[in-house]
PDB file of C-alpha atoms in Angstrom:
ATOM      1  CA  MET T   1     -59.993 -22.884 122.869  1.00  0.00           C
ATOM      2  CA  ILE T   2     -61.022 -24.199 119.212  1.00  0.00           C
ATOM      3  CA  ASN T   3     -59.792 -22.840 116.295  1.00  0.00           C
ATOM      4  CA  ASN T   4     -62.962 -23.140 113.760  1.00  0.00           C
ATOM      5  CA  GLU T   5     -61.019 -21.463 111.085  1.00  0.00           C
ATOM      6  CA  LYS T   6     -60.859 -22.807 107.648  1.00  0.00           C
ATOM      7  CA  PRO T   7     -57.130 -23.556 106.163  1.00  0.00           C
ATOM      8  CA  LYS T   8     -57.330 -21.199 102.765  1.00  0.00           C
ATOM      9  CA  VAL T   9     -56.758 -23.126  99.273  1.00  0.00           C
ATOM     10  CA  HIS T  10     -56.993 -22.243  95.887  1.00  0.00           C
ATOM     11  CA  PHE T  11     -58.636 -24.784  93.330  1.00  0.00           C
ATOM     12  CA  THR T  12     -57.159 -25.319  90.321  1.00  0.00           C
ATOM     13  CA  ASP T  13     -59.314 -24.334  87.358  1.00  0.00           C
ATOM     14  CA  GLU T  14     -60.907 -27.221  85.577  1.00  0.00           C
ATOM     15  CA  SER T  15     -59.010 -26.064  81.738  1.00  0.00           C
ATOM     16  CA  LEU T  16     -55.973 -27.345  83.456  1.00  0.00           C
ATOM     17  CA  ILE T  17     -56.991 -30.489  84.762  1.00  0.00           C
ATOM     18  CA  TYR T  18     -59.677 -32.014  82.377  1.00  0.00           C
ATOM     19  CA  PRO T  19     -58.709 -29.895  79.079  1.00  0.00           C
ATOM     20  CA  THR T  20     -59.525 -31.436  75.704  1.00  0.00           C
ATOM     21  CA  ASN T  21     -56.501 -30.073  74.053  1.00  0.00           C
ATOM     22  CA  PRO T  22     -52.684 -29.535  75.486  1.00  0.00           C
ATOM     23  CA  VAL T  23     -52.909 -26.971  77.989  1.00  0.00           C
ATOM     24  CA  THR T  24     -51.161 -24.056  76.440  1.00  0.00           C
ATOM     25  CA  VAL T  25     -48.034 -22.412  77.899  1.00  0.00           C
ATOM     26  CA  ASN T  26     -45.498 -19.561  77.313  1.00  0.00           C
ATOM     27  CA  LEU T  27     -42.464 -19.736  78.685  1.00  0.00           C
ATOM     28  CA  ILE T  28     -40.964 -16.537  78.902  1.00  0.00           C
ATOM     29  CA  GLY T  29     -36.978 -16.148  79.199  1.00  0.00           C
ATOM     30  CA  ALA T  30     -34.411 -19.232  78.124  1.00  0.00           C
ATOM     31  CA  GLY T  31     -31.633 -18.618  80.424  1.00  0.00           C
ATOM     32  CA  GLY T  32     -30.412 -20.013  83.854  1.00  0.00           C
ATOM     33  CA  THR T  33     -33.868 -20.662  85.039  1.00  0.00           C
ATOM     34  CA  GLY T  34     -35.713 -20.928  82.301  1.00  0.00           C
ATOM     35  CA  SER T  35     -33.526 -23.540  80.239  1.00  0.00           C
ATOM     36  CA  LYS T  36     -34.393 -25.889  83.351  1.00  0.00           C
ATOM     37  CA  VAL T  37     -37.862 -25.100  83.554  1.00  0.00           C
ATOM     38  CA  LEU T  38     -38.089 -26.110  79.878  1.00  0.00           C
ATOM     39  CA  THR T  39     -36.530 -29.658  80.996  1.00  0.00           C
ATOM     40  CA  ALA T  40     -38.847 -30.148  83.842  1.00  0.00           C
ATOM     41  CA  LEU T  41     -42.057 -29.223  81.431  1.00  0.00           C
ATOM     42  CA  MET T  42     -40.538 -31.767  79.086  1.00  0.00           C
ATOM     43  CA  GLU T  43     -40.808 -34.273  82.351  1.00  0.00           C
ATOM     44  CA  MET T  44     -44.350 -33.125  83.124  1.00  0.00           C
ATOM     45  CA  ASN T  45     -45.700 -33.459  79.883  1.00  0.00           C
ATOM     46  CA  HIS T  46     -44.806 -37.038  79.369  1.00  0.00           C
ATOM     47  CA  SER T  47     -45.671 -37.845  82.629  1.00  0.00           C
ATOM     48  CA  LEU T  48     -49.114 -36.286  82.096  1.00  0.00           C
ATOM     49  CA  ILE T  49     -49.739 -37.940  78.947  1.00  0.00           C
ATOM     50  CA  GLU T  50     -49.118 -41.103  80.246  1.00  0.00           C
ATOM     51  CA  LEU T  51     -51.806 -40.532  83.309  1.00  0.00           C
ATOM     52  CA  GLY T  52     -54.313 -40.206  80.353  1.00  0.00           C
ATOM     53  CA  HIS T  53     -54.072 -35.881  80.425  1.00  0.00           C
ATOM     54  CA  ALA T  54     -53.747 -34.086  77.200  1.00  0.00           C
ATOM     55  CA  GLY T  55     -50.474 -32.681  77.844  1.00  0.00           C
ATOM     56  CA  LEU T  56     -48.625 -29.443  77.403  1.00  0.00           C
ATOM     57  CA  GLN T  57     -47.968 -27.134  74.290  1.00  0.00           C
ATOM     58  CA  VAL T  58     -45.143 -24.709  75.023  1.00  0.00           C
ATOM     59  CA  ARG T  59     -44.014 -21.715  73.265  1.00  0.00           C
ATOM     60  CA  LEU T  60     -40.848 -20.468  74.405  1.00  0.00           C
ATOM     61  CA  TRP T  61     -39.699 -16.650  74.486  1.00  0.00           C
ATOM     62  CA  ASP T  62     -35.991 -15.429  74.023  1.00  0.00           C
ATOM     63  CA  ASP T  63     -34.395 -13.090  72.021  1.00  0.00           C
ATOM     64  CA  ASP T  64     -30.814 -13.847  73.026  1.00  0.00           C
ATOM     65  CA  THR T  65     -27.813 -16.205  71.468  1.00  0.00           C
ATOM     66  CA  VAL T  66     -25.924 -18.683  73.276  1.00  0.00           C
ATOM     67  CA  ALA T  67     -22.546 -17.668  74.698  1.00  0.00           C
ATOM     68  CA  GLU T  68     -19.257 -19.146  75.966  1.00  0.00           C
ATOM     69  CA  ALA T  69     -20.277 -17.747  79.685  1.00  0.00           C
ATOM     70  CA  ASN T  70     -23.560 -19.755  79.236  1.00  0.00           C
ATOM     71  CA  ILE T  71     -22.184 -23.319  79.096  1.00  0.00           C
ATOM     72  CA  GLY T  72     -22.047 -25.018  82.446  1.00  0.00           C
ATOM     73  CA  ARG T  73     -24.897 -23.054  84.136  1.00  0.00           C
ATOM     74  CA  GLN T  74     -27.621 -22.873  81.498  1.00  0.00           C
ATOM     75  CA  ARG T  75     -28.585 -25.784  79.543  1.00  0.00           C
ATOM     76  CA  PHE T  76     -26.357 -25.645  76.590  1.00  0.00           C
ATOM     77  CA  ALA T  77     -23.467 -27.290  74.868  1.00  0.00           C
ATOM     78  CA  GLU T  78     -20.351 -25.914  73.068  1.00  0.00           C
ATOM     79  CA  CYS T  79     -21.601 -26.376  69.603  1.00  0.00           C
ATOM     80  CA  GLU T  80     -24.695 -24.384  70.159  1.00  0.00           C
ATOM     81  CA  VAL T  81     -22.981 -21.269  70.964  1.00  0.00           C
ATOM     82  CA  GLY T  82     -24.067 -18.511  68.758  1.00  0.00           C
ATOM     83  CA  LEU T  83     -27.396 -20.409  68.130  1.00  0.00           C
ATOM     84  CA  PRO T  84     -30.415 -18.569  69.636  1.00  0.00           C
ATOM     85  CA  LYS T  85     -31.102 -19.830  72.986  1.00  0.00           C
ATOM     86  CA  ALA T  86     -35.341 -20.314  72.113  1.00  0.00           C
ATOM     87  CA  VAL T  87     -34.352 -22.333  68.760  1.00  0.00           C
ATOM     88  CA  ALA T  88     -32.031 -24.515  70.439  1.00  0.00           C
ATOM     89  CA  LEU T  89     -33.450 -25.679  73.357  1.00  0.00           C
ATOM     90  CA  ILE T  90     -37.218 -25.865  71.395  1.00  0.00           C
ATOM     91  CA  ASN T  91     -35.105 -28.107  69.011  1.00  0.00           C
ATOM     92  CA  ARG T  92     -33.572 -30.647  71.228  1.00  0.00           C
ATOM     93  CA  ALA T  93     -36.971 -30.745  73.335  1.00  0.00           C
ATOM     94  CA  ASN T  94     -38.923 -31.898  70.429  1.00  0.00           C
ATOM     95  CA  ARG T  95     -36.141 -34.007  69.068  1.00  0.00           C
ATOM     96  CA  TRP T  96     -36.243 -35.861  72.407  1.00  0.00           C
ATOM     97  CA  SER T  97     -39.955 -36.116  73.286  1.00  0.00           C
ATOM     98  CA  GLY T  98     -41.516 -36.027  69.827  1.00  0.00           C
ATOM     99  CA  THR T  99     -43.576 -32.582  70.653  1.00  0.00           C
ATOM    100  CA  ASN T 100     -44.161 -29.592  68.351  1.00  0.00           C
ATOM    101  CA  TRP T 101     -43.292 -27.294  70.542  1.00  0.00           C
ATOM    102  CA  ASN T 102     -42.247 -23.522  69.374  1.00  0.00           C
ATOM    103  CA  ALA T 103     -39.685 -20.963  69.375  1.00  0.00           C
ATOM    104  CA  GLU T 104     -40.395 -17.169  69.748  1.00  0.00           C
ATOM    105  CA  VAL T 105     -36.809 -15.678  68.866  1.00  0.00           C
ATOM    106  CA  SER T 106     -37.687 -12.365  70.310  1.00  0.00           C
ATOM    107  CA  ARG T 107     -38.774 -10.553  73.659  1.00  0.00           C
ATOM    108  CA  PHE T 108     -42.571 -10.963  75.446  1.00  0.00           C
ATOM    109  CA  GLU T 109     -43.363  -7.395  74.309  1.00  0.00           C
ATOM    110  CA  ARG T 110     -45.733  -5.444  71.945  1.00  0.00           C
ATOM    111  CA  ASP T 111     -44.898  -4.833  68.691  1.00  0.00           C
ATOM    112  CA  ALA T 112     -43.413  -1.440  67.520  1.00  0.00           C
ATOM    113  CA  VAL T 113     -47.126  -0.279  67.524  1.00  0.00           C
ATOM    114  CA  GLY T 114     -48.021  -1.266  70.736  1.00  0.00           C
ATOM    115  CA  ARG T 115     -50.125  -4.601  69.314  1.00  0.00           C
ATOM    116  CA  ILE T 116     -50.344  -7.864  71.506  1.00  0.00           C
ATOM    117  CA  HIS T 117     -50.223 -11.304  68.863  1.00  0.00           C
ATOM    118  CA  GLU T 118     -51.935 -14.423  68.942  1.00  0.00           C
ATOM    119  CA  PRO T 119     -49.017 -16.319  69.910  1.00  0.00           C
ATOM    120  CA  MET T 120     -48.990 -14.351  73.476  1.00  0.00           C
ATOM    121  CA  GLN T 121     -52.112 -15.690  74.725  1.00  0.00           C
ATOM    122  CA  SER T 122     -52.271 -18.676  76.397  1.00  0.00           C
ATOM    123  CA  THR T 123     -53.427 -20.671  79.479  1.00  0.00           C
ATOM    124  CA  LEU T 124     -50.249 -20.442  81.688  1.00  0.00           C
ATOM    125  CA  TYR T 125     -47.344 -18.147  81.424  1.00  0.00           C
ATOM    126  CA  ILE T 126     -43.995 -18.767  83.164  1.00  0.00           C
ATOM    127  CA  SER T 127     -41.394 -15.955  83.526  1.00  0.00           C
ATOM    128  CA  CYS T 128     -38.203 -16.501  84.416  1.00  0.00           C
ATOM    129  CA  VAL T 129     -36.368 -13.142  83.418  1.00  0.00           C
ATOM    130  CA  ASP T 130     -33.208 -10.868  84.746  1.00  0.00           C
ATOM    131  CA  ASN T 131     -34.696  -7.792  85.183  1.00  0.00           C
ATOM    132  CA  VAL T 132     -37.648  -5.810  86.871  1.00  0.00           C
ATOM    133  CA  LYS T 133     -38.553  -3.352  84.252  1.00  0.00           C
ATOM    134  CA  SER T 134     -39.601  -7.196  82.132  1.00  0.00           C
ATOM    135  CA  ARG T 135     -41.662  -8.539  85.141  1.00  0.00           C
ATOM    136  CA  PHE T 136     -43.898  -5.066  84.868  1.00  0.00           C
ATOM    137  CA  GLU T 137     -44.158  -5.306  80.978  1.00  0.00           C
ATOM    138  CA  ILE T 138     -45.455  -8.822  81.460  1.00  0.00           C
ATOM    139  CA  ALA T 139     -48.321  -7.715  84.098  1.00  0.00           C
ATOM    140  CA  GLU T 140     -49.564  -4.942  81.787  1.00  0.00           C
ATOM    141  CA  ILE T 141     -49.717  -7.453  78.889  1.00  0.00           C
ATOM    142  CA  LEU T 142     -51.606 -10.018  80.935  1.00  0.00           C
ATOM    143  CA  ASN T 143     -54.038  -7.511  82.333  1.00  0.00           C
ATOM    144  CA  GLU T 144     -55.016  -6.333  78.764  1.00  0.00           C
ATOM    145  CA  LEU T 145     -55.370 -10.114  77.580  1.00  0.00           C
ATOM    146  CA  LYS T 146     -57.712 -10.995  80.562  1.00  0.00           C
ATOM    147  CA  HIS T 147     -60.248  -8.642  79.438  1.00  0.00           C
ATOM    148  CA  TYR T 148     -60.503 -10.487  75.817  1.00  0.00           C
ATOM    149  CA  SER T 149     -59.765 -13.908  74.796  1.00  0.00           C
ATOM    150  CA  ARG T 150     -59.895 -15.166  71.316  1.00  0.00           C
ATOM    151  CA  SER T 151     -60.823 -18.758  71.746  1.00  0.00           C
ATOM    152  CA  TYR T 152     -61.769 -20.828  74.830  1.00  0.00           C
ATOM    153  CA  ARG T 153     -58.782 -23.016  74.707  1.00  0.00           C
ATOM    154  CA  ASN T 154     -56.421 -20.276  75.050  1.00  0.00           C
ATOM    155  CA  ASN T 155     -58.305 -18.487  77.817  1.00  0.00           C
ATOM    156  CA  ILE T 156     -55.681 -17.436  80.310  1.00  0.00           C
ATOM    157  CA  LYS T 157     -55.644 -18.054  83.813  1.00  0.00           C
ATOM    158  CA  TYR T 158     -51.865 -18.427  85.617  1.00  0.00           C
ATOM    159  CA  TRP T 159     -48.848 -16.693  85.875  1.00  0.00           C
ATOM    160  CA  LEU T 160     -45.904 -18.414  87.503  1.00  0.00           C
ATOM    161  CA  ASP T 161     -43.139 -16.079  88.004  1.00  0.00           C
ATOM    162  CA  ALA T 162     -39.361 -17.010  89.298  1.00  0.00           C
ATOM    163  CA  GLY T 163     -36.751 -14.461  90.122  1.00  0.00           C
ATOM    164  CA  ASN T 164     -33.578 -14.898  91.650  1.00  0.00           C
ATOM    165  CA  GLY T 165     -30.429 -13.249  93.141  1.00  0.00           C
ATOM    166  CA  LYS T 166     -26.961 -14.862  93.666  1.00  0.00           C
ATOM    167  CA  ASN T 167     -27.805 -17.661  96.362  1.00  0.00           C
ATOM    168  CA  THR T 168     -31.798 -16.492  97.066  1.00  0.00           C
ATOM    169  CA  GLY T 169     -34.809 -16.484  94.985  1.00  0.00           C
ATOM    170  CA  GLN T 170     -38.546 -17.049  95.033  1.00  0.00           C
ATOM    171  CA  LEU T 171     -41.561 -17.925  92.740  1.00  0.00           C
ATOM    172  CA  LEU T 172     -44.789 -16.843  93.213  1.00  0.00           C
ATOM    173  CA  LEU T 173     -48.037 -18.113  91.647  1.00  0.00           C
ATOM    174  CA  SER T 174     -51.020 -15.314  90.584  1.00  0.00           C
ATOM    175  CA  THR T 175     -54.044 -15.832  88.841  1.00  0.00           C
ATOM    176  CA  ILE T 176     -54.851 -13.983  85.866  1.00  0.00           C
ATOM    177  CA  GLY T 177     -58.399 -12.523  87.375  1.00  0.00           C
ATOM    178  CA  ASN T 178     -60.501 -14.489  89.175  1.00  0.00           C
ATOM    179  CA  ILE T 179     -60.506 -18.607  89.098  1.00  0.00           C
ATOM    180  CA  LYS T 180     -64.587 -19.596  90.054  1.00  0.00           C
ATOM    181  CA  GLN T 181     -63.955 -21.673  93.040  1.00  0.00           C
ATOM    182  CA  PRO T 182     -66.125 -24.362  94.096  1.00  0.00           C
ATOM    183  CA  ASP T 183     -68.319 -24.634  97.488  1.00  0.00           C
ATOM    184  CA  SER T 184     -66.499 -26.018 100.302  1.00  0.00           C
ATOM    185  CA  GLU T 185     -67.341 -27.027 103.787  1.00  0.00           C
ATOM    186  CA  LYS T 186     -64.009 -27.989 104.475  1.00  0.00           C
ATOM    187  CA  TYR T 187     -61.486 -25.094 102.969  1.00  0.00           C
ATOM    188  CA  GLU T 188     -61.904 -21.564 102.861  1.00  0.00           C
ATOM    189  CA  THR T 189     -61.709 -21.163  98.981  1.00  0.00           C
ATOM    190  CA  VAL T 190     -59.189 -18.319  97.216  1.00  0.00           C
ATOM    191  CA  ALA T 191     -60.557 -17.262  93.702  1.00  0.00           C
ATOM    192  CA  ASN T 192     -57.871 -14.536  93.293  1.00  0.00           C
ATOM    193  CA  LEU T 193     -53.930 -14.888  93.878  1.00  0.00           C
ATOM    194  CA  PRO T 194     -52.333 -11.048  93.253  1.00  0.00           C
ATOM    195  CA  PHE T 195     -49.567 -10.675  90.396  1.00  0.00           C
ATOM    196  CA  VAL T 196     -45.805 -10.593  92.261  1.00  0.00           C
ATOM    197  CA  THR T 197     -46.213  -7.036  90.941  1.00  0.00           C
ATOM    198  CA  GLU T 198     -48.845  -5.922  92.912  1.00  0.00           C
ATOM    199  CA  GLU T 199     -47.721  -7.607  96.212  1.00  0.00           C
ATOM    200  CA  PHE T 200     -44.253  -6.932  96.230  1.00  0.00           C
ATOM    201  CA  GLY T 201     -43.665  -4.146  94.063  1.00  0.00           C
ATOM    202  CA  ASP T 202     -42.053  -1.975  96.196  1.00  0.00           C
ATOM    203  CA  LEU T 203     -39.790  -4.675  97.107  1.00  0.00           C
ATOM    204  CA  LEU T 204     -38.843  -5.460  93.353  1.00  0.00           C
ATOM    205  CA  ARG T 205     -38.319  -1.763  92.508  1.00  0.00           C
ATOM    206  CA  GLN T 206     -35.659  -1.765  95.726  1.00  0.00           C
ATOM    207  CA  SER T 207     -34.064  -4.690  94.634  1.00  0.00           C
ATOM    208  CA  GLU T 208     -33.539  -3.708  91.201  1.00  0.00           C
ATOM    209  CA  GLN T 209     -29.894  -3.601  89.830  1.00  0.00           C
ATOM    210  CA  GLU T 210     -28.622  -1.316  86.755  1.00  0.00           C
ATOM    211  CA  ASP T 211     -25.938  -3.469  85.887  1.00  0.00           C
ATOM    212  CA  ASP T 212     -27.167  -5.691  83.048  1.00  0.00           C
ATOM    213  CA  THR T 213     -23.689  -6.373  81.306  1.00  0.00           C
ATOM    214  CA  PRO T 214     -23.751  -9.566  79.959  1.00  0.00           C
ATOM    215  CA  SER T 215     -21.139 -12.127  82.057  1.00  0.00           C
ATOM    216  CA  CYS T 216     -17.866 -13.002  79.629  1.00  0.00           C
ATOM    217  CA  SER T 217     -17.192 -15.894  81.260  1.00  0.00           C
ATOM    218  CA  LEU T 218     -18.653 -18.864  83.358  1.00  0.00           C
ATOM    219  CA  ALA T 219     -16.877 -17.609  86.484  1.00  0.00           C
ATOM    220  CA  GLU T 220     -18.051 -14.091  86.177  1.00  0.00           C
ATOM    221  CA  ALA T 221     -21.727 -15.315  85.515  1.00  0.00           C
ATOM    222  CA  LEU T 222     -21.123 -17.362  88.872  1.00  0.00           C
ATOM    223  CA  GLU T 223     -20.534 -14.256  90.830  1.00  0.00           C
ATOM    224  CA  LYS T 224     -23.814 -13.136  89.947  1.00  0.00           C
ATOM    225  CA  GLN T 225     -25.871 -16.124  90.481  1.00  0.00           C
ATOM    226  CA  ASP T 226     -24.407 -19.411  91.949  1.00  0.00           C
ATOM    227  CA  LEU T 227     -24.382 -22.809  90.418  1.00  0.00           C
ATOM    228  CA  TYR T 228     -27.648 -24.576  91.862  1.00  0.00           C
ATOM    229  CA  ILE T 229     -29.696 -21.454  92.483  1.00  0.00           C
ATOM    230  CA  ASN T 230     -31.250 -21.703  89.253  1.00  0.00           C
ATOM    231  CA  SER T 231     -31.944 -25.416  88.926  1.00  0.00           C
ATOM    232  CA  THR T 232     -33.113 -25.400  92.372  1.00  0.00           C
ATOM    233  CA  LEU T 233     -35.702 -23.028  91.900  1.00  0.00           C
ATOM    234  CA  ALA T 234     -37.294 -23.976  88.376  1.00  0.00           C
ATOM    235  CA  GLN T 235     -37.653 -27.703  90.297  1.00  0.00           C
ATOM    236  CA  MET T 236     -39.431 -26.494  93.108  1.00  0.00           C
ATOM    237  CA  GLY T 237     -41.489 -23.992  91.163  1.00  0.00           C
ATOM    238  CA  CYS T 238     -42.228 -27.061  88.675  1.00  0.00           C
ATOM    239  CA  SER T 239     -43.466 -29.057  91.453  1.00  0.00           C
ATOM    240  CA  LEU T 240     -45.668 -26.459  92.512  1.00  0.00           C
ATOM    241  CA  LEU T 241     -46.990 -26.335  88.925  1.00  0.00           C
ATOM    242  CA  TRP T 242     -47.310 -30.640  88.911  1.00  0.00           C
ATOM    243  CA  ASN T 243     -49.531 -30.461  92.380  1.00  0.00           C
ATOM    244  CA  LEU T 244     -51.848 -27.934  90.351  1.00  0.00           C
ATOM    245  CA  PHE T 245     -52.332 -30.726  88.119  1.00  0.00           C
ATOM    246  CA  ARG T 246     -52.420 -33.666  90.209  1.00  0.00           C
ATOM    247  CA  ASN T 247     -54.082 -32.504  93.171  1.00  0.00           C
ATOM    248  CA  GLY T 248     -56.372 -29.974  92.043  1.00  0.00           C
ATOM    249  CA  LEU T 249     -55.930 -27.616  94.813  1.00  0.00           C
ATOM    250  CA  THR T 250     -52.998 -26.000  96.810  1.00  0.00           C
ATOM    251  CA  GLU T 251     -52.242 -24.628 100.057  1.00  0.00           C
ATOM    252  CA  TYR T 252     -49.251 -22.897  98.784  1.00  0.00           C
ATOM    253  CA  ARG T 253     -49.066 -20.130  95.955  1.00  0.00           C
ATOM    254  CA  GLY T 254     -44.987 -20.092  96.192  1.00  0.00           C
ATOM    255  CA  PHE T 255     -41.648 -19.548  98.317  1.00  0.00           C
ATOM    256  CA  PHE T 256     -38.832 -18.009  99.222  1.00  0.00           C
ATOM    257  CA  LEU T 257     -35.664 -19.607  99.027  1.00  0.00           C
ATOM    258  CA  ASN T 258     -31.929 -19.293 100.499  1.00  0.00           C
ATOM    259  CA  LEU T 259     -29.707 -22.048  99.098  1.00  0.00           C
ATOM    260  CA  LYS T 260     -26.733 -20.511 101.437  1.00  0.00           C
ATOM    261  CA  ASN T 261     -28.509 -21.862 104.441  1.00  0.00           C
ATOM    262  CA  PHE T 262     -30.760 -24.271 102.601  1.00  0.00           C
ATOM    263  CA  HIS T 263     -33.927 -22.356 103.851  1.00  0.00           C
ATOM    264  CA  SER T 264     -37.016 -22.511 102.479  1.00  0.00           C
ATOM    265  CA  GLN T 265     -40.444 -20.237 103.358  1.00  0.00           C
ATOM    266  CA  PRO T 266     -43.658 -21.303 101.829  1.00  0.00           C
ATOM    267  CA  ILE T 267     -45.838 -18.676 100.815  1.00  0.00           C
ATOM    268  CA  ARG T 268     -49.412 -19.881 101.818  1.00  0.00           C
ATOM    269  CA  VAL T 269     -52.613 -18.778 100.070  1.00  0.00           C
TER     270      VAL T 269
END
């Protein structure tokens, strides 16, 4: 029996492939995963520019400071203890690459009277947060932002969310609203990729842990998250993002990862 079903794909929005200005990115969280995603974005930015692309303009959000327990598992050194995580990482990135990326020493959230500010608007969002509540707060902000745009350059398009436990993790790409797709005889095009909070909301709530107590040492931190789960998640997630830029389409919108048994399960469009 012949299977005439077309493979499902999502075509990348043209604002990522042919931008006139650097693609704006809000990276939310500068911890185990976020600090390593920033390194990957530095590499990606340099590579895109070498290929004639306008590159990336990143703004990193985190209200935490570097602690002794962060050294070893996160991208920090002994001399940075006590510094704001976002500032330490962005300063280092700018010195290395000559960029003018920005640090926000605050949480990605509305202000005291519920307003959303200009820096919160970008084309691409990457969240690397520790708790479920933050994901739902981000989703609420993005749902509000998609109804208006202050400038074409910062017209919001995608949300890449990463989360993990001790040995396992997941990453999911979502569109913020519908992305116009070209006509295709070869593929079934998919304009909307649902939010992680919509598709896996119940699962997220079930997995939420109440213990948010900071780790006092690296040994204690490693009991909560193993040494290489964050970096593996960051590399695989940024590979998906890189393919969006380079190939212009994707058959996959994420994956589930188990580093204990080295198993990865892709999530198709």
